[in-house]
Amino acid sequence: MTAPHILVVCTANICRSPVAEALLQDKLHAAGLASWTVTSAGTWAVEGNAASRFSALLMEEQGLDIQAHRSQPVTDQRMEQTDLVLCMETEHARTLQRDYPSHQHKIYTLRQMVEKRGSVRDPYGGSRRQYERMVAEVDELIEQGLPRIRALAQENFQKRGRDG
């Protein structure tokens, strides 16, 4: 790995985390960090499902294509290769901290990046408007949290380089 790797996590890896992955990758590219990797996974994901219709549609309206996205579960290997894990819900973070105790230092909620508590609500099965609210919240959290996201990922990447 030549640059930091960020993993975004939600439940099924079809609504929130693919959106966050696309938005974060886009903002990193815009900041000149095209070598950084952003991927997503789910705590309860089944391998191979496409992004939800509204998530894909709303990303397309922003010029971001997530049609090729396929869901994947969180795995030991993914956790090992990642420098920062951003979870959509506090429960996701707690589960991963329990299941991967040696990686606790790099697991946060996306809302923690802007010093907020709580979770990004899951719009699964909901209306387009619920998806729009989710996309707007995720976009704002990434935009405001980008300095902290970058700093934490870079710090853990450097530690991993020294330890590995």
GROMACS .gro file of C-alpha atoms in nm:
model
  164
    1MET     CA    1   0.000   0.000   0.000
    2THR     CA    2   0.140   0.335  -0.100
    3ALA     CA    3  -0.139   0.548   0.044
    4PRO     CA    4  -0.405   0.525   0.315
    5HIS     CA    5  -0.706   0.297   0.279
    6ILE     CA    6  -1.042   0.396   0.430
    7LEU     CA    7  -1.327   0.147   0.477
    8VAL     CA    8  -1.685   0.275   0.507
    9VAL     CA    9  -1.928   0.039   0.684
   10CYS     CA   10  -2.305   0.011   0.708
   11THR     CA   11  -2.534  -0.289   0.755
   12ALA     CA   12  -2.591  -0.448   0.412
   13ASN     CA   13  -2.343  -0.240   0.207
   14ILE     CA   14  -2.614  -0.137  -0.042
   15CYS     CA   15  -2.748   0.205   0.069
   16ARG     CA   16  -2.532   0.425   0.292
   17SER     CA   17  -2.179   0.291   0.262
   18PRO     CA   18  -2.167   0.281  -0.122
   19VAL     CA   19  -2.284   0.645  -0.121
   20ALA     CA   20  -2.025   0.741   0.140
   21GLU     CA   21  -1.755   0.550  -0.051
   22ALA     CA   22  -1.829   0.739  -0.374
   23LEU     CA   23  -1.859   1.080  -0.205
   24LEU     CA   24  -1.543   1.036   0.001
   25GLN     CA   25  -1.338   0.908  -0.294
   26ASP     CA   26  -1.459   1.206  -0.499
   27LYS     CA   27  -1.362   1.456  -0.227
   28LEU     CA   28  -1.020   1.294  -0.182
   29HIS     CA   29  -0.960   1.310  -0.559
   30ALA     CA   30  -1.060   1.677  -0.558
   31ALA     CA   31  -0.808   1.735  -0.276
   32GLY     CA   32  -0.531   1.579  -0.487
   33LEU     CA   33  -0.534   1.247  -0.303
   34ALA     CA   34  -0.622   1.019  -0.595
   35SER     CA   35  -0.385   0.748  -0.466
   36TRP     CA   36  -0.594   0.700  -0.151
   37THR     CA   37  -0.829   0.401  -0.153
   38VAL     CA   38  -1.187   0.405  -0.028
   39THR     CA   39  -1.391   0.085  -0.013
   40SER     CA   40  -1.709  -0.018   0.166
   41ALA     CA   41  -1.849  -0.324   0.338
   42GLY     CA   42  -2.136  -0.426   0.562
   43THR     CA   43  -2.161  -0.586   0.903
   44TRP     CA   44  -2.444  -0.807   0.772
   45ALA     CA   45  -2.367  -0.787   0.400
   46VAL     CA   46  -2.429  -1.070   0.158
   47GLU     CA   47  -2.163  -1.085  -0.111
   48GLY     CA   48  -2.259  -0.948  -0.452
   49ASN     CA   49  -2.571  -0.731  -0.416
   50ALA     CA   50  -2.596  -0.411  -0.621
   51ALA     CA   51  -2.638  -0.069  -0.459
   52SER     CA   52  -3.000   0.021  -0.390
   53ARG     CA   53  -3.187   0.192  -0.672
   54PHE     CA   54  -3.219   0.532  -0.502
   55SER     CA   55  -2.856   0.532  -0.384
   56ALA     CA   56  -2.738   0.465  -0.741
   57LEU     CA   57  -2.980   0.719  -0.889
   58LEU     CA   58  -2.888   0.997  -0.647
   59MET     CA   59  -2.516   0.938  -0.702
   60GLU     CA   60  -2.569   0.943  -1.079
   61GLU     CA   61  -2.743   1.282  -1.041
   62GLN     CA   62  -2.421   1.405  -0.876
   63GLY     CA   63  -2.207   1.265  -1.156
   64LEU     CA   64  -2.086   0.963  -0.957
   65ASP     CA   65  -2.141   0.612  -1.093
   66ILE     CA   66  -2.191   0.334  -0.838
   67GLN     CA   67  -2.367   0.093  -1.078
   68ALA     CA   68  -2.076  -0.152  -1.060
   69HIS     CA   69  -2.086  -0.162  -0.678
   70ARG     CA   70  -2.135  -0.508  -0.525
   71SER     CA   71  -2.186  -0.562  -0.155
   72GLN     CA   72  -1.925  -0.735   0.056
   73PRO     CA   73  -1.897  -0.826   0.423
   74VAL     CA   74  -1.641  -0.694   0.668
   75THR     CA   75  -1.361  -0.952   0.691
   76ASP     CA   76  -1.036  -0.999   0.881
   77GLN     CA   77  -0.840  -0.917   0.565
   78ARG     CA   78  -1.034  -0.596   0.498
   79MET     CA   79  -0.981  -0.482   0.856
   80GLU     CA   80  -0.610  -0.563   0.830
   81GLN     CA   81  -0.567  -0.359   0.509
   82THR     CA   82  -0.757  -0.056   0.635
   83ASP     CA   83  -0.621   0.253   0.807
   84LEU     CA   84  -0.955   0.406   0.908
   85VAL     CA   85  -1.301   0.251   0.944
   86LEU     CA   86  -1.598   0.489   0.927
   87CYS     CA   87  -1.926   0.335   1.042
   88MET     CA   88  -2.274   0.465   0.970
   89GLU     CA   89  -2.414   0.357   1.308
   90THR     CA   90  -2.282   0.347   1.662
   91GLU     CA   91  -2.386  -0.020   1.672
   92HIS     CA   92  -2.165  -0.098   1.371
   93ALA     CA   93  -1.868   0.062   1.548
   94ARG     CA   94  -1.938  -0.127   1.873
   95THR     CA   95  -1.971  -0.459   1.687
   96LEU     CA   96  -1.646  -0.409   1.496
   97GLN     CA   97  -1.460  -0.294   1.807
   98ARG     CA   98  -1.576  -0.611   1.984
   99ASP     CA   99  -1.504  -0.843   1.688
  100TYR     CA  100  -1.170  -0.682   1.595
  101PRO     CA  101  -1.016  -0.565   1.924
  102SER     CA  102  -0.670  -0.510   1.773
  103HIS     CA  103  -0.822  -0.257   1.531
  104GLN     CA  104  -1.027  -0.055   1.784
  105HIS     CA  105  -0.801   0.248   1.743
  106LYS     CA  106  -0.913   0.299   1.383
  107ILE     CA  107  -1.291   0.241   1.417
  108TYR     CA  108  -1.519   0.545   1.438
  109THR     CA  109  -1.865   0.653   1.333
  110LEU     CA  110  -1.883   0.900   1.047
  111ARG     CA  111  -2.058   1.144   1.281
  112GLN     CA  112  -1.757   1.132   1.517
  113MET     CA  113  -1.552   1.299   1.243
  114VAL     CA  114  -1.744   1.618   1.321
  115GLU     CA  115  -1.767   1.550   1.696
  116LYS     CA  116  -2.130   1.444   1.685
  117ARG     CA  117  -2.294   1.140   1.839
  118GLY     CA  118  -2.550   0.908   1.689
  119SER     CA  119  -2.603   0.734   1.359
  120VAL     CA  120  -2.682   0.807   0.997
  121ARG     CA  121  -3.036   0.677   0.953
  122ASP     CA  122  -3.077   0.380   0.717
  123PRO     CA  123  -3.321   0.467   0.434
  124TYR     CA  124  -3.353   0.105   0.315
  125GLY     CA  125  -3.704   0.041   0.187
  126GLY     CA  126  -3.791   0.408   0.224
  127SER     CA  127  -3.887   0.687  -0.013
  128ARG     CA  128  -3.662   0.882  -0.244
  129ARG     CA  129  -3.689   1.172   0.003
  130GLN     CA  130  -3.546   0.953   0.284
  131TYR     CA  131  -3.254   0.863   0.056
  132GLU     CA  132  -3.204   1.230  -0.032
  133ARG     CA  133  -3.181   1.315   0.338
  134MET     CA  134  -2.927   1.035   0.392
  135VAL     CA  135  -2.714   1.149   0.095
  136ALA     CA  136  -2.724   1.511   0.213
  137GLU     CA  137  -2.623   1.411   0.567
  138VAL     CA  138  -2.341   1.183   0.452
  139ASP     CA  139  -2.213   1.448   0.210
  140GLU     CA  140  -2.214   1.716   0.481
  141LEU     CA  141  -2.043   1.489   0.737
  142ILE     CA  142  -1.769   1.400   0.488
  143GLU     CA  143  -1.724   1.760   0.378
  144GLN     CA  144  -1.698   1.891   0.735
  145GLY     CA  145  -1.509   1.588   0.864
  146LEU     CA  146  -1.257   1.563   0.581
  147PRO     CA  147  -0.965   1.724   0.770
  148ARG     CA  148  -1.006   1.478   1.059
  149ILE     CA  149  -1.066   1.183   0.824
  150ARG     CA  150  -0.745   1.266   0.639
  151ALA     CA  151  -0.542   1.315   0.957
  152LEU     CA  152  -0.657   0.988   1.122
  153ALA     CA  153  -0.611   0.780   0.807
  154GLN     CA  154  -0.266   0.927   0.745
  155GLU     CA  155  -0.159   0.874   1.108
  156ASN     CA  156  -0.273   0.510   1.111
  157PHE     CA  157  -0.120   0.449   0.766
  158GLN     CA  158   0.215   0.570   0.891
  159LYS     CA  159   0.188   0.352   1.205
  160ARG     CA  160   0.095   0.050   0.993
  161GLY     CA  161   0.399   0.114   0.775
  162ARG     CA  162   0.625   0.119   1.079
  163ASP     CA  163   0.461  -0.184   1.241
  164GLY     CA  164   0.428  -0.389   0.923
   0.00000   0.00000   0.00000
